[in-house]
Amino acid sequence: MSDVLIRAKGLSVGFPIGGGLFKKQVLKAVDNVSLDIEKGSFFGLVGESGSGKTTLGRALLKAAPITAGGAHYSDGEVDYDLENITKDQLKDYRKRAQLIFQDPYAALSPRMTVRDIIAEPLEVMKLTKNRQETDARVREIAAKCRLNLEHLRRFPHAFSGGQRQRISIARALVSAPKFIVADESVAALDVSIQADVLNLLKQIQSDMGLTFMFISHDLSVVAHTCDHVAVMYLGRLVETAPTRKLFAAPRHPYTKALFSAIPSLDPDDRGSAQKLVGEIPSPTNQPSGCKFHTRCPFAIDHCKQVEPKLETDGTGHDVACHRWKELMAPQAA
Amino acid sequence: MTALIDVENLTLKFRTDEGLITAVDNVSFSLGTGEVMGLVGESGSGKSVTAKALMHLNAKNAVYTPESKITLHTESGPVDVLSLKTPRELNIVRGGAVSMIFQEPMASFAPAISIGKQMVEQLQLHGDYTKEQAKRWSIEMLDRVGISDAPKRFEQYAFELSGGMRQRAMIAMALSTQPKLLIADEPTTALDVTIQAQVIDLMKDLVEEFQMGIVFITHDLGVVAQTADKVNVMYLGRMIEEGPVREVIRNPKHPYTQGLLAALPKLDDLDSPLTPVPGDIPSPLERPSGCVFHTRCSKIVGDICKAADPKDRVIDETHKVACHIYDEVPA
């Protein structure tokens, strides 16, 4: 086993909502999540909208409040407990952990040149001593993201979606981070460009020895880029495994349903998939027992009452389902 | 299957400060009843503009060439869509015989008017409904597209519904006037895969039930494979390949179509690297000479691609490709 960069233990994120003076309700966006992200890995996080994947990503960047449990960050130089990090530590952590956003059209200021956009983190965090050093650093990172000097002088509106996403990546990389959360970073791009940006992320990761958390709702993209995948549903981890294991033999009915919902490229393979009915329940009104029982075709009474724990089988393939073993048996398939 | 719409030599330019910009270049296709056509291409390929032309819905600075012709076949005879002028005449292609579903359902509903009121309004505009009848029919349509508790949803506002539910309401609204032709512009792109699968199923059922034609715009070839009967691939305003869905997906002839398919992550082969189509789609202000795709084509064969505009080559009756070298490109 290689080193763990981030270890979350019972991590929960809650947001207070509505209610009167005496009955404060809390919306649990992330609920008791434990996971290890290994150094140098490409960690995928999948789930529908509303599953809490973005909130988990932000909690690990200390950009969402951690209400219970915690996460430990350790990159060999520093050790931080994210749940009670000090102000000075947090300042340093911001350098080490960065975020790439989903929408490259909204993420870049239209009034700044590309050079200024990329240089801004350096200036704000005072990472360089003078302008020459800043420029050199910007140029170096821009070249890594295949942006040339001419590009640096222009404004974002002159760029296509793929180019803008490369600018966002350059901005995230400029402070030489160790950990990057990429939140749906290719979802807004055309397939032809998407492949290009994914290849770029992969290359940067191996060149610079980064650790990525890759948040996506597109399982086929995750399958191609990530080493390890975690599946979330209503704030819970329902399954986590090395990518190949997960895709070869998914165990949780939710993971299976996500797989079968991917539109097949074979026109003769229409409608054969097992489709999921209904939608993800509101997090303010969560089902009892297993959160997935309202949509699960295999739910039994036990599922409605008792919440399943994440079971570890020792090979790194964990699943939270009461019935996964019987469902994996050949006759159930 | 009878003819529904014929598009011939559609060329559409936009007048801008920088001059005339070609958005659609000499595009022809036709669609019959009960047929689903997938219109595929990157952003900027002109697919939405083409679809909007079918409703004569493009902005005021759009210029159609005199050769452009769109004929809609209705029960009361053929309609020349591009010659329609007054709002009254245009009614037939804007919600009457032709309806449209948009990508972002949140942006397509008025936020301060209830879903029901919007549905009733358009029904009364296009048909002979009393308020009561329109309401009953709207609720029935909401029910038909799988919205639970339709009478309650009828009273609600767009923000109260989830994304999938909103898209269903959008579909119910578009279909309630019983159009002959439905234009669906990326209707599933903003949805989760699980909800996307539900919406695709719903649309397939509805085609069967109402026997309408659908122009399905998407950039997702997987969605096309699951829904369409035939596929038209667009690039920079040109129709570069068209054919039956099985043909185009299994046996693509144009290097661009092949590139789009190669760029897709495939679940059954995790080891194969993702191959992007190199470069970006050029700005419509800088349309390449010759074959519009030559600046990104990996199979370019010298000067002919840069100089001459490839004509449609017929592979068989239904499968056409606009490429100089299609027969030399291994499938």
mmCIF file of C-alpha atoms in Angstrom, chain A residues 79-316:
data_model
loop_
_atom_site.group_PDB
_atom_site.id
_atom_site.type_symbol
_atom_site.label_atom_id
_atom_site.label_comp_id
_atom_site.label_asym_id
_atom_site.label_seq_id
_atom_site.Cartn_x
_atom_site.Cartn_y
_atom_site.Cartn_z
ATOM 1 C CA ASP A 79 0.141 17.213 8.543
ATOM 2 C CA TYR A 80 -3.185 18.924 8.991
ATOM 3 C CA ASP A 81 -6.435 17.893 10.643
ATOM 4 C CA LEU A 82 -8.942 19.633 8.423
ATOM 5 C CA GLU A 83 -11.711 19.691 11.042
ATOM 6 C CA ASN A 84 -9.668 21.955 13.332
ATOM 7 C CA ILE A 85 -7.130 23.587 11.134
ATOM 8 C CA THR A 86 -5.650 26.911 12.286
ATOM 9 C CA LYS A 87 -5.788 30.068 10.260
ATOM 10 C CA ASP A 88 -2.117 29.941 9.320
ATOM 11 C CA GLN A 89 -2.319 26.297 8.419
ATOM 12 C CA LEU A 90 -5.352 26.953 6.274
ATOM 13 C CA LYS A 91 -3.472 29.622 4.354
ATOM 14 C CA ASP A 92 -0.792 27.087 3.586
ATOM 15 C CA TYR A 93 -3.380 24.408 2.781
ATOM 16 C CA ARG A 94 -4.935 26.640 0.122
ATOM 17 C CA LYS A 95 -1.656 26.414 -1.782
ATOM 18 C CA ARG A 96 -1.589 22.669 -1.502
ATOM 19 C CA ALA A 97 -5.190 21.934 -2.421
ATOM 20 C CA GLN A 98 -6.938 23.443 -5.430
ATOM 21 C CA LEU A 99 -10.214 23.190 -7.290
ATOM 22 C CA ILE A 100 -11.065 23.070 -10.992
ATOM 23 C CA PHE A 101 -14.637 24.075 -11.695
ATOM 24 C CA GLN A 102 -17.245 22.630 -13.994
ATOM 25 C CA ASP A 103 -18.169 25.557 -16.177
ATOM 26 C CA PRO A 104 -15.188 27.162 -17.901
ATOM 27 C CA TYR A 105 -17.445 29.968 -19.084
ATOM 28 C CA ALA A 106 -18.427 31.072 -15.584
ATOM 29 C CA ALA A 107 -15.145 30.387 -13.822
ATOM 30 C CA LEU A 108 -12.986 32.946 -15.613
ATOM 31 C CA SER A 109 -13.313 36.694 -15.142
ATOM 32 C CA PRO A 110 -14.151 38.291 -18.488
ATOM 33 C CA ARG A 111 -12.256 41.458 -17.531
ATOM 34 C CA MET A 112 -8.878 39.883 -16.878
ATOM 35 C CA THR A 113 -6.357 38.707 -19.430
ATOM 36 C CA VAL A 114 -5.436 35.055 -19.352
ATOM 37 C CA ARG A 115 -2.032 35.989 -17.935
ATOM 38 C CA ASP A 116 -3.656 37.840 -15.035
ATOM 39 C CA ILE A 117 -6.117 35.035 -14.403
ATOM 40 C CA ILE A 118 -3.322 32.507 -14.100
ATOM 41 C CA ALA A 119 -1.077 34.855 -12.112
ATOM 42 C CA GLU A 120 -3.731 35.877 -9.597
ATOM 43 C CA PRO A 121 -3.231 32.970 -7.156
ATOM 44 C CA LEU A 122 0.529 33.676 -7.102
ATOM 45 C CA GLU A 123 -0.049 37.317 -6.302
ATOM 46 C CA VAL A 124 -2.764 36.739 -3.725
ATOM 47 C CA MET A 125 -0.744 34.083 -1.913
ATOM 48 C CA LYS A 126 2.502 36.036 -2.389
ATOM 49 C CA LEU A 127 4.284 32.996 -3.748
ATOM 50 C CA THR A 128 6.636 34.910 -6.003
ATOM 51 C CA LYS A 129 8.996 37.752 -5.173
ATOM 52 C CA ASN A 130 8.641 39.938 -8.234
ATOM 53 C CA ARG A 131 6.923 40.278 -11.560
ATOM 54 C CA GLN A 132 9.652 38.496 -13.504
ATOM 55 C CA GLU A 133 9.315 35.467 -11.325
ATOM 56 C CA THR A 134 5.530 35.523 -11.641
ATOM 57 C CA ASP A 135 5.726 35.781 -15.418
ATOM 58 C CA ALA A 136 8.210 32.947 -15.635
ATOM 59 C CA ARG A 137 6.004 30.754 -13.495
ATOM 60 C CA VAL A 138 2.871 31.625 -15.493
ATOM 61 C CA ARG A 139 4.639 30.846 -18.744
ATOM 62 C CA GLU A 140 5.907 27.548 -17.462
ATOM 63 C CA ILE A 141 2.451 26.419 -16.327
ATOM 64 C CA ALA A 142 0.757 27.775 -19.447
ATOM 65 C CA ALA A 143 3.119 25.746 -21.619
ATOM 66 C CA LYS A 144 2.229 22.622 -19.648
ATOM 67 C CA CYS A 145 -1.421 23.299 -20.459
ATOM 68 C CA ARG A 146 -0.608 23.974 -24.106
ATOM 69 C CA LEU A 147 -1.288 27.710 -24.016
ATOM 70 C CA ASN A 148 1.205 29.916 -25.861
ATOM 71 C CA LEU A 149 2.380 33.473 -25.223
ATOM 72 C CA GLU A 150 -0.119 34.887 -27.652
ATOM 73 C CA HIS A 151 -2.940 33.256 -25.669
ATOM 74 C CA LEU A 152 -1.771 34.898 -22.441
ATOM 75 C CA ARG A 153 -2.420 38.378 -23.773
ATOM 76 C CA ARG A 154 -6.027 37.708 -24.724
ATOM 77 C CA PHE A 155 -9.255 37.751 -22.762
ATOM 78 C CA PRO A 156 -11.291 34.608 -22.023
ATOM 79 C CA HIS A 157 -14.073 35.418 -24.502
ATOM 80 C CA ALA A 158 -11.694 34.708 -27.364
ATOM 81 C CA PHE A 159 -11.370 31.059 -26.371
ATOM 82 C CA SER A 160 -13.396 27.941 -27.002
ATOM 83 C CA GLY A 161 -14.667 25.705 -24.200
ATOM 84 C CA GLY A 162 -11.714 23.336 -24.312
ATOM 85 C CA GLN A 163 -9.192 26.168 -24.267
ATOM 86 C CA ARG A 164 -10.967 27.854 -21.375
ATOM 87 C CA GLN A 165 -10.885 24.660 -19.400
ATOM 88 C CA ARG A 166 -7.122 24.511 -20.021
ATOM 89 C CA ILE A 167 -6.870 28.043 -18.623
ATOM 90 C CA SER A 168 -8.793 26.975 -15.498
ATOM 91 C CA ILE A 169 -6.439 24.031 -15.122
ATOM 92 C CA ALA A 170 -3.399 26.288 -15.438
ATOM 93 C CA ARG A 171 -4.796 28.589 -12.754
ATOM 94 C CA ALA A 172 -5.332 25.665 -10.413
ATOM 95 C CA LEU A 173 -1.831 24.346 -11.019
ATOM 96 C CA VAL A 174 0.115 27.571 -10.686
ATOM 97 C CA SER A 175 0.520 27.398 -6.913
ATOM 98 C CA ALA A 176 2.097 23.930 -7.289
ATOM 99 C CA PRO A 177 -0.618 22.094 -5.364
ATOM 100 C CA LYS A 178 -0.409 18.494 -4.229
ATOM 101 C CA PHE A 179 -4.124 17.772 -4.282
ATOM 102 C CA ILE A 180 -6.689 18.866 -6.858
ATOM 103 C CA VAL A 181 -10.428 18.444 -6.834
ATOM 104 C CA ALA A 182 -11.806 18.459 -10.375
ATOM 105 C CA ASP A 183 -15.533 18.987 -10.085
ATOM 106 C CA GLU A 184 -17.301 17.843 -13.277
ATOM 107 C CA SER A 185 -14.421 19.386 -15.163
ATOM 108 C CA VAL A 186 -15.297 17.879 -18.520
ATOM 109 C CA ALA A 187 -19.093 17.789 -18.222
ATOM 110 C CA ALA A 188 -19.600 21.019 -20.163
ATOM 111 C CA LEU A 189 -17.300 20.036 -23.022
ATOM 112 C CA ASP A 190 -17.921 18.334 -26.348
ATOM 113 C CA VAL A 191 -16.797 14.705 -26.528
ATOM 114 C CA SER A 192 -14.001 15.514 -28.952
ATOM 115 C CA ILE A 193 -12.583 18.116 -26.547
ATOM 116 C CA GLN A 194 -13.408 16.109 -23.450
ATOM 117 C CA ALA A 195 -10.951 13.396 -24.459
ATOM 118 C CA ASP A 196 -8.272 16.038 -24.941
ATOM 119 C CA VAL A 197 -8.782 17.596 -21.496
ATOM 120 C CA LEU A 198 -8.870 14.182 -19.818
ATOM 121 C CA ASN A 199 -5.587 13.223 -21.472
ATOM 122 C CA LEU A 200 -4.091 16.523 -20.331
ATOM 123 C CA LEU A 201 -5.194 15.973 -16.720
ATOM 124 C CA LYS A 202 -3.722 12.486 -16.778
ATOM 125 C CA GLN A 203 -0.436 13.712 -18.146
ATOM 126 C CA ILE A 204 -0.166 16.556 -15.644
ATOM 127 C CA GLN A 205 -0.921 14.153 -12.855
ATOM 128 C CA SER A 206 1.918 11.838 -13.785
ATOM 129 C CA ASP A 207 4.335 14.680 -14.621
ATOM 130 C CA MET A 208 3.792 16.589 -11.413
ATOM 131 C CA GLY A 209 2.957 13.697 -9.114
ATOM 132 C CA LEU A 210 -0.426 15.125 -8.168
ATOM 133 C CA THR A 211 -3.363 13.506 -6.481
ATOM 134 C CA PHE A 212 -6.736 14.109 -8.072
ATOM 135 C CA MET A 213 -10.238 13.769 -6.817
ATOM 136 C CA PHE A 214 -12.337 13.588 -9.949
ATOM 137 C CA ILE A 215 -16.023 14.281 -9.416
ATOM 138 C CA SER A 216 -18.299 13.231 -12.250
ATOM 139 C CA HIS A 217 -21.692 11.829 -13.036
ATOM 140 C CA ASP A 218 -20.362 10.170 -16.176
ATOM 141 C CA LEU A 219 -19.264 6.656 -15.348
ATOM 142 C CA SER A 220 -17.586 5.994 -18.653
ATOM 143 C CA VAL A 221 -15.336 9.016 -18.164
ATOM 144 C CA VAL A 222 -14.513 7.889 -14.640
ATOM 145 C CA ALA A 223 -13.763 4.366 -15.850
ATOM 146 C CA HIS A 224 -11.178 5.704 -18.253
ATOM 147 C CA THR A 225 -9.394 8.115 -15.952
ATOM 148 C CA CYS A 226 -9.594 6.970 -12.342
ATOM 149 C CA ASP A 227 -7.720 4.302 -10.414
ATOM 150 C CA HIS A 228 -10.238 4.125 -7.619
ATOM 151 C CA VAL A 229 -13.940 4.946 -7.589
ATOM 152 C CA ALA A 230 -16.380 5.783 -4.809
ATOM 153 C CA VAL A 231 -20.127 5.850 -5.439
ATOM 154 C CA MET A 232 -22.288 8.193 -3.384
ATOM 155 C CA TYR A 233 -26.019 8.264 -2.774
ATOM 156 C CA LEU A 234 -27.766 10.829 -0.573
ATOM 157 C CA GLY A 235 -24.618 11.762 1.273
ATOM 158 C CA ARG A 236 -23.492 8.198 1.922
ATOM 159 C CA LEU A 237 -20.771 6.123 0.349
ATOM 160 C CA VAL A 238 -22.524 3.051 -1.000
ATOM 161 C CA GLU A 239 -19.624 1.385 -2.768
ATOM 162 C CA THR A 240 -15.924 1.964 -3.232
ATOM 163 C CA ALA A 241 -13.391 -0.116 -5.115
ATOM 164 C CA PRO A 242 -10.455 -0.020 -7.493
ATOM 165 C CA THR A 243 -11.886 0.972 -10.881
ATOM 166 C CA ARG A 244 -11.375 -2.342 -12.605
ATOM 167 C CA LYS A 245 -12.947 -4.321 -9.792
ATOM 168 C CA LEU A 246 -15.919 -2.007 -9.657
ATOM 169 C CA PHE A 247 -16.557 -2.113 -13.372
ATOM 170 C CA ALA A 248 -15.992 -5.834 -13.648
ATOM 171 C CA ALA A 249 -18.391 -6.702 -10.843
ATOM 172 C CA PRO A 250 -20.407 -3.888 -9.270
ATOM 173 C CA ARG A 251 -22.041 -5.019 -6.048
ATOM 174 C CA HIS A 252 -24.473 -2.330 -5.003
ATOM 175 C CA PRO A 253 -27.816 -2.240 -6.849
ATOM 176 C CA TYR A 254 -27.378 1.520 -7.236
ATOM 177 C CA THR A 255 -24.003 1.131 -8.940
ATOM 178 C CA LYS A 256 -25.478 -1.503 -11.221
ATOM 179 C CA ALA A 257 -28.358 0.797 -12.102
ATOM 180 C CA LEU A 258 -25.970 3.652 -12.869
ATOM 181 C CA PHE A 259 -24.045 1.367 -15.213
ATOM 182 C CA SER A 260 -27.086 0.164 -17.035
ATOM 183 C CA ALA A 261 -28.365 3.713 -17.530
ATOM 184 C CA ILE A 262 -25.369 4.635 -19.696
ATOM 185 C CA PRO A 263 -26.709 4.787 -23.245
ATOM 186 C CA SER A 264 -25.151 1.968 -25.222
ATOM 187 C CA LEU A 265 -23.496 2.751 -28.531
ATOM 188 C CA ASP A 266 -25.081 -0.324 -30.030
ATOM 189 C CA PRO A 267 -28.369 0.586 -31.724
ATOM 190 C CA ASP A 268 -29.550 -3.020 -31.367
ATOM 191 C CA ASP A 269 -29.026 -2.956 -27.631
ATOM 192 C CA ARG A 270 -31.984 -0.728 -26.885
ATOM 193 C CA GLY A 271 -34.026 -0.894 -23.761
ATOM 194 C CA SER A 272 -32.396 -4.049 -22.461
ATOM 195 C CA ALA A 273 -31.031 -2.231 -19.455
ATOM 196 C CA GLN A 274 -32.449 -2.365 -15.966
ATOM 197 C CA LYS A 275 -33.749 1.145 -15.426
ATOM 198 C CA LEU A 276 -34.010 2.937 -12.161
ATOM 199 C CA VAL A 277 -37.429 4.344 -11.346
ATOM 200 C CA GLY A 278 -38.068 7.624 -9.578
ATOM 201 C CA GLU A 279 -35.616 10.255 -8.500
ATOM 202 C CA ILE A 280 -33.196 10.798 -5.667
ATOM 203 C CA PRO A 281 -35.211 11.760 -2.521
ATOM 204 C CA SER A 282 -34.832 15.193 -1.003
ATOM 205 C CA PRO A 283 -32.022 15.290 1.568
ATOM 206 C CA THR A 284 -34.328 17.104 3.995
ATOM 207 C CA ASN A 285 -36.642 14.141 4.056
ATOM 208 C CA GLN A 286 -34.404 11.102 3.965
ATOM 209 C CA PRO A 287 -35.751 7.557 3.892
ATOM 210 C CA SER A 288 -35.218 5.342 6.913
ATOM 211 C CA GLY A 289 -32.893 2.341 6.854
ATOM 212 C CA CYS A 290 -30.993 1.998 3.614
ATOM 213 C CA LYS A 291 -31.310 5.359 1.846
ATOM 214 C CA PHE A 292 -31.678 3.623 -1.472
ATOM 215 C CA HIS A 293 -34.582 1.340 -0.525
ATOM 216 C CA THR A 294 -37.235 3.618 -2.080
ATOM 217 C CA ARG A 295 -35.777 3.022 -5.551
ATOM 218 C CA CYS A 296 -34.156 -0.357 -5.098
ATOM 219 C CA PRO A 297 -35.833 -3.236 -6.937
ATOM 220 C CA PHE A 298 -34.422 -5.694 -4.397
ATOM 221 C CA ALA A 299 -35.448 -3.948 -1.187
ATOM 222 C CA ILE A 300 -36.893 -6.101 1.589
ATOM 223 C CA ASP A 301 -38.324 -5.081 4.969
ATOM 224 C CA HIS A 302 -34.928 -5.304 6.615
ATOM 225 C CA CYS A 303 -33.632 -2.623 4.192
ATOM 226 C CA LYS A 304 -36.354 -0.214 5.278
ATOM 227 C CA GLN A 305 -35.433 -0.489 8.945
ATOM 228 C CA VAL A 306 -31.703 -0.991 9.269
ATOM 229 C CA GLU A 307 -29.094 1.104 7.576
ATOM 230 C CA PRO A 308 -26.384 -1.095 6.055
ATOM 231 C CA LYS A 309 -22.762 -0.456 7.036
ATOM 232 C CA LEU A 310 -19.934 -0.221 4.578
ATOM 233 C CA GLU A 311 -18.535 -3.773 4.577
ATOM 234 C CA THR A 312 -14.887 -4.285 3.866
ATOM 235 C CA ASP A 313 -13.836 -7.499 2.203
ATOM 236 C CA GLY A 314 -10.103 -6.914 2.519
ATOM 237 C CA THR A 315 -9.486 -6.412 -1.189
ATOM 238 C CA GLY A 316 -10.449 -2.744 -1.133
#
